[in-house]
Short mmCIF file of C-alpha atoms and ligand atoms in Angstrom, two decimals:
data_model
loop_
_atom_site.label_atom_id
_atom_site.label_comp_id
_atom_site.label_asym_id
_atom_site.label_seq_id
_atom_site.Cartn_x
_atom_site.Cartn_y
_atom_site.Cartn_z
CA MET A 1 65.73 24.05 -150.67
CA TYR A 2 65.69 27.01 -153.03
CA ILE A 3 65.33 30.50 -151.62
CA GLU A 4 65.29 33.53 -153.89
CA PRO A 5 68.52 35.48 -153.19
CA PRO A 6 68.10 39.14 -152.22
CA THR A 7 68.51 41.64 -155.05
CA ARG A 8 69.89 44.43 -152.85
CA LYS A 9 73.52 45.64 -152.97
CA PRO A 10 75.92 44.14 -150.38
CA ILE A 11 75.55 45.72 -146.94
CA THR A 12 78.77 47.37 -145.72
CA VAL A 13 79.83 49.55 -142.79
CA THR A 14 78.99 52.52 -145.04
CA THR A 15 75.42 51.23 -145.51
CA LEU A 16 74.99 50.97 -141.73
CA ALA A 17 76.35 54.49 -141.20
CA LYS A 18 73.91 55.80 -143.85
CA LEU A 19 70.98 54.03 -142.18
CA LYS A 20 71.91 55.72 -138.89
CA GLY A 21 71.93 59.04 -140.78
CA THR A 22 68.49 58.53 -142.32
CA GLY A 23 66.98 57.07 -139.14
CA GLU A 24 65.95 53.79 -140.83
CA LYS A 25 66.34 50.97 -138.32
CA PHE A 26 68.21 47.86 -139.40
CA THR A 27 68.06 44.25 -138.29
CA VAL A 28 70.59 41.75 -137.01
CA LEU A 29 70.03 38.07 -136.26
CA THR A 30 72.41 35.31 -135.23
CA ALA A 31 73.27 32.62 -137.80
CA TYR A 32 75.37 29.52 -137.32
CA ASP A 33 75.05 27.68 -140.66
CA ALA A 34 74.62 28.24 -144.41
CA SER A 35 70.90 27.36 -144.69
CA PHE A 36 69.87 29.80 -141.98
CA ALA A 37 72.17 32.47 -143.44
CA THR A 38 70.42 32.21 -146.83
CA LEU A 39 66.98 32.28 -145.25
CA LEU A 40 67.70 35.25 -142.96
CA GLU A 41 69.16 37.42 -145.67
CA ALA A 42 66.37 36.52 -148.12
CA ALA A 43 63.95 37.81 -145.46
CA GLY A 44 65.77 41.16 -145.46
CA VAL A 45 68.09 40.94 -142.43
CA GLU A 46 71.00 43.34 -142.97
CA VAL A 47 73.61 41.87 -140.58
CA LEU A 48 74.21 38.20 -139.74
CA LEU A 49 75.99 37.68 -136.42
CA VAL A 50 77.85 34.44 -135.85
CA GLY A 51 77.39 34.81 -132.11
CA ASP A 52 79.29 32.83 -129.52
CA SER A 53 75.74 32.10 -128.29
CA LEU A 54 76.34 29.08 -130.54
CA GLY A 55 78.03 27.58 -127.49
CA MET A 56 74.64 27.50 -125.77
CA VAL A 57 72.10 27.02 -128.58
CA VAL A 58 74.14 24.75 -130.90
CA GLN A 59 76.63 23.02 -128.58
CA GLY A 60 74.36 22.80 -125.53
CA GLN A 61 76.90 24.43 -123.16
CA ARG A 62 75.72 26.38 -120.09
CA THR A 63 77.60 29.57 -121.02
CA THR A 64 79.55 31.01 -123.98
CA VAL A 65 82.87 30.58 -122.13
CA PRO A 66 83.87 27.18 -123.66
CA VAL A 67 83.59 28.47 -127.27
CA THR A 68 86.96 28.49 -129.09
CA VAL A 69 88.40 30.43 -132.02
CA GLU A 70 88.26 27.18 -134.04
CA ASP A 71 84.52 26.83 -133.28
CA MET A 72 83.95 30.42 -134.42
CA ILE A 73 85.94 29.98 -137.64
CA TYR A 74 84.05 26.76 -138.47
CA HIS A 75 80.60 28.34 -138.04
CA THR A 76 81.58 31.66 -139.66
CA ARG A 77 82.86 29.82 -142.74
CA ASN A 78 79.57 27.90 -143.01
CA VAL A 79 77.51 31.08 -142.66
CA ALA A 80 79.71 32.84 -145.24
CA ARG A 81 78.81 30.16 -147.81
CA GLY A 82 75.10 30.99 -147.45
CA CYS A 83 75.53 34.76 -147.23
CA ARG A 84 75.70 36.99 -150.34
CA THR A 85 74.65 40.50 -149.38
CA ALA A 86 74.30 40.65 -145.60
CA LEU A 87 77.22 41.99 -143.58
CA LEU A 88 78.86 39.06 -141.76
CA MET A 89 79.86 39.82 -138.17
CA ALA A 90 81.58 37.22 -135.99
CA ASP A 91 82.12 37.16 -132.23
CA MET A 92 85.64 36.96 -130.89
CA PRO A 93 85.25 34.25 -128.24
CA PHE A 94 86.21 34.30 -124.55
CA ALA A 95 89.85 35.29 -123.89
CA SER A 96 90.75 35.39 -127.59
CA TYR A 97 91.54 39.15 -127.34
CA ALA A 98 93.35 39.17 -124.00
CA THR A 99 96.24 41.11 -125.56
CA VAL A 100 96.31 43.46 -128.54
CA ASP A 101 98.48 41.02 -130.54
CA GLN A 102 96.15 38.10 -129.84
CA ALA A 103 93.18 40.23 -130.86
CA VAL A 104 94.70 41.23 -134.20
CA SER A 105 95.85 37.70 -134.96
CA ASN A 106 92.53 36.00 -134.02
CA ALA A 107 90.43 38.66 -135.77
CA ALA A 108 92.54 38.20 -138.89
CA ARG A 109 91.86 34.44 -138.73
CA LEU A 110 88.11 35.05 -138.45
CA MET A 111 88.29 37.23 -141.55
CA ARG A 112 90.80 35.23 -143.60
CA GLU A 113 89.67 31.69 -142.73
CA GLY A 114 86.03 32.35 -141.79
CA GLY A 115 85.07 35.16 -144.16
CA ALA A 116 83.95 37.55 -141.40
CA GLN A 117 83.58 41.21 -142.40
CA MET A 118 83.43 42.58 -138.84
CA VAL A 119 84.38 41.24 -135.41
CA LYS A 120 82.60 41.85 -132.11
CA LEU A 121 84.39 42.13 -128.75
CA GLU A 122 82.90 42.39 -125.26
CA GLY A 123 84.26 45.10 -122.99
CA GLY A 124 84.77 48.78 -122.28
CA ALA A 125 87.70 51.11 -121.68
CA TRP A 126 90.30 48.32 -121.47
CA LEU A 127 89.66 47.57 -125.17
CA VAL A 128 90.42 51.07 -126.47
CA GLU A 129 93.97 50.24 -127.61
CA THR A 130 92.81 46.88 -129.05
CA VAL A 131 90.07 48.55 -131.09
CA ARG A 132 92.55 51.18 -132.31
CA GLN A 133 94.93 48.49 -133.57
CA LEU A 134 92.16 46.38 -135.15
CA SER A 135 90.89 49.46 -136.92
CA ARG A 136 94.40 50.41 -138.13
CA ASN A 137 94.69 46.89 -139.55
CA GLY A 138 91.50 47.35 -141.58
CA ILE A 139 89.36 45.18 -139.32
CA PRO A 140 85.83 46.55 -138.75
CA VAL A 141 84.80 46.35 -135.08
CA CYS A 142 81.57 46.14 -133.12
CA ALA A 143 82.03 47.09 -129.44
CA HIS A 144 79.72 45.07 -127.14
CA LEU A 145 78.85 46.89 -123.87
CA GLY A 146 76.32 46.50 -121.05
CA LEU A 147 75.80 42.87 -120.06
CA LEU A 148 78.88 40.92 -121.17
CA PRO A 149 77.96 37.22 -121.28
CA GLN A 150 81.63 36.12 -121.50
CA SER A 151 82.12 37.69 -118.03
CA VAL A 152 79.18 35.81 -116.47
CA HIS A 153 81.36 34.16 -113.82
CA LYS A 154 82.88 37.51 -112.83
CA LEU A 155 79.45 39.24 -112.82
CA GLY A 156 77.83 36.46 -110.77
CA GLY A 157 75.03 35.93 -113.29
CA TYR A 158 73.23 37.52 -116.24
CA LYS A 159 72.25 40.84 -114.67
CA VAL A 160 70.89 44.13 -116.00
CA GLN A 161 73.71 46.69 -116.32
CA GLY A 162 73.73 50.51 -116.06
CA ARG A 163 70.84 50.96 -113.63
CA GLU A 164 72.68 53.42 -111.35
CA GLU A 165 73.65 56.78 -112.85
CA ALA A 166 77.40 56.22 -112.29
CA ALA A 167 77.27 52.87 -114.10
CA ALA A 168 75.12 54.37 -116.87
CA GLN A 169 77.56 57.25 -117.41
CA GLN A 170 80.44 54.76 -117.49
CA ILE A 171 78.75 52.85 -120.34
CA VAL A 172 78.26 56.12 -122.27
CA ASP A 173 81.88 57.24 -121.67
CA GLU A 174 83.31 53.85 -122.64
CA ALA A 175 81.21 53.64 -125.81
CA LEU A 176 82.39 57.13 -126.84
CA ALA A 177 86.03 56.16 -126.17
CA LEU A 178 85.64 52.99 -128.29
CA GLN A 179 84.00 55.02 -131.07
CA ASP A 180 86.96 57.45 -130.98
CA ALA A 181 89.36 54.48 -131.14
CA GLY A 182 87.73 53.37 -134.40
CA ALA A 183 84.77 51.10 -133.55
CA ASP A 184 82.33 51.08 -136.47
CA VAL A 185 79.29 49.89 -134.53
CA ALA A 186 78.35 49.52 -130.84
CA LEU A 187 76.04 46.92 -129.32
CA VAL A 188 74.39 47.08 -125.91
CA GLU A 189 72.81 44.18 -124.06
CA CYS A 190 70.38 44.31 -121.13
CA ILE A 191 70.45 47.96 -120.16
CA PRO A 192 67.53 50.27 -119.33
CA ALA A 193 65.74 51.55 -122.45
CA GLU A 194 66.25 55.17 -121.41
CA LEU A 195 70.03 54.70 -121.20
CA ALA A 196 70.14 53.06 -124.65
CA THR A 197 68.18 55.97 -126.15
CA ARG A 198 70.62 58.43 -124.55
CA LEU A 199 73.59 56.43 -125.87
CA ALA A 200 72.19 56.19 -129.42
CA ALA A 201 71.85 59.99 -129.44
CA ALA A 202 75.40 60.49 -128.12
CA LEU A 203 77.07 58.14 -130.64
CA LYS A 204 77.84 58.92 -134.28
CA ILE A 205 78.16 55.17 -135.03
CA PRO A 206 75.08 52.91 -135.16
CA LEU A 207 73.92 51.35 -131.88
CA ILE A 208 72.49 47.81 -131.96
CA GLY A 209 70.40 46.76 -128.97
CA ILE A 210 69.25 43.52 -127.34
CA GLY A 211 67.12 43.97 -124.25
CA ALA A 212 67.77 47.70 -124.57
CA GLY A 213 64.49 49.12 -125.91
CA SER A 214 63.43 50.64 -129.19
CA GLY A 215 65.62 53.77 -129.03
CA CYS A 216 68.57 51.94 -130.59
CA ASP A 217 69.41 52.24 -134.31
CA ALA A 218 69.09 48.47 -134.81
CA GLN A 219 67.95 45.34 -133.00
CA VAL A 220 69.56 41.92 -132.62
CA LEU A 221 68.09 38.67 -131.32
CA VAL A 222 69.35 35.13 -131.07
CA SER A 223 67.54 33.52 -134.02
CA TYR A 224 66.75 30.35 -132.02
CA ASP A 225 64.96 32.52 -129.40
CA MET A 226 62.90 34.46 -131.95
CA LEU A 227 61.87 31.22 -133.68
CA GLY A 228 60.96 29.51 -130.39
CA ILE A 229 63.63 26.79 -130.85
CA THR A 230 65.65 27.48 -127.67
CA PRO A 231 64.53 25.05 -124.96
CA GLY A 232 63.30 26.44 -121.65
CA ARG A 233 62.28 29.97 -120.78
CA ARG A 234 62.74 32.68 -123.44
CA PRO A 235 64.43 35.92 -122.26
CA LYS A 236 61.86 38.65 -121.41
CA PHE A 237 63.31 40.94 -124.10
CA SER A 238 62.84 38.38 -126.91
CA LYS A 239 59.69 37.44 -128.83
CA ASP A 240 58.65 34.24 -130.63
CA PHE A 241 57.92 35.49 -134.17
CA LEU A 242 57.09 32.00 -135.48
CA THR A 243 53.83 31.97 -133.53
CA GLY A 244 51.15 33.14 -135.96
CA HIS A 245 53.33 32.58 -139.06
CA ASP A 246 53.37 29.49 -141.25
CA SER A 247 57.05 29.44 -142.27
CA LEU A 248 60.45 30.41 -140.92
CA GLN A 249 60.84 32.99 -143.69
CA ALA A 250 57.46 34.61 -142.86
CA ALA A 251 58.50 34.77 -139.19
CA VAL A 252 61.82 36.47 -139.99
CA GLU A 253 60.10 38.88 -142.41
CA ALA A 254 57.69 39.77 -139.57
CA TYR A 255 60.70 40.49 -137.31
CA VAL A 256 62.25 42.75 -139.97
CA ARG A 257 58.95 44.65 -140.42
CA ALA A 258 58.42 44.96 -136.65
CA VAL A 259 61.92 46.39 -136.06
CA LYS A 260 61.72 48.82 -138.99
CA SER A 261 58.30 50.10 -137.93
CA GLY A 262 59.42 50.50 -134.30
CA GLU A 263 56.77 48.01 -133.13
CA PHE A 264 59.47 45.66 -131.74
CA PRO A 265 60.70 45.84 -129.05
CA GLY A 266 57.53 46.94 -127.30
CA PRO A 267 57.37 48.14 -123.67
CA GLU A 268 56.86 44.53 -122.53
CA HIS A 269 60.32 43.62 -123.91
CA CYS A 270 62.12 46.53 -122.21
CA ILE A 271 64.03 46.98 -118.99
CA ALA A 272 62.73 50.03 -117.12
O1 KIV B 1 76.47 35.72 -129.08
C1 KIV B 1 75.45 36.34 -129.36
O2 KIV B 1 74.47 35.81 -129.90
C2 KIV B 1 75.41 37.76 -129.03
C3 KIV B 1 74.08 38.43 -129.06
C4 KIV B 1 73.29 38.04 -127.87
C5 KIV B 1 74.22 39.90 -129.18
O3 KIV B 1 76.41 38.34 -128.72
#
């Protein structure tokens, strides 16, 4: 396989902040190996996320809970080998940031041993001190709010978050607190589109959305969902971009175009 490498400059936290400033939307997709990493960045994707969704789509687990720090380092290292200019974000897996010390030590392993350039953590106000310490240690952070898949057993299922005004305001307040603590990016999953638009306007840092409507500064999807590989029913907020395209690269390029033009996500992919 030979794929033309992208000619753009490496994407950094500064690039993402500038894109928020200019209003140009950027794209994020999950990657779990070197070949996909090369293909996704050649198609123009700015951020590759080594998501703990690998527990479900690669390992065949029922949730992301069984994923370990070793699993994340292994896949991040493989993605790093195929990634030249995209920003490489890696998930901190379930219970790997239970204390501030654990968070700093496991995030440092993801960066040092895996080659991650940013880590993503799921949670709100309780992570403020953790984010502050990660940031002080030079570790870029993405704060994941809304539906938190690692908490599926506590939540009693994968449910839309922030429907009631009190819950919506709590998401806004927690995102602002995490931004003040040093988070570089926020990500929201499965919240009403109107709330995500309100949050994107309130935040100075870029807001990435999944199942959160087109008012976010960027969109992320699980690559296996948007290529129709995931077995079973696709989430309502996702779209199979391979249908109607004759190669994986053409499908990913279509996703990049659709996000940048604001065509994806459409109303049919949103939570009202
Ligand atoms: O693990 C993952 O793929 C994620 C995305 C769904 C945002 O966290």
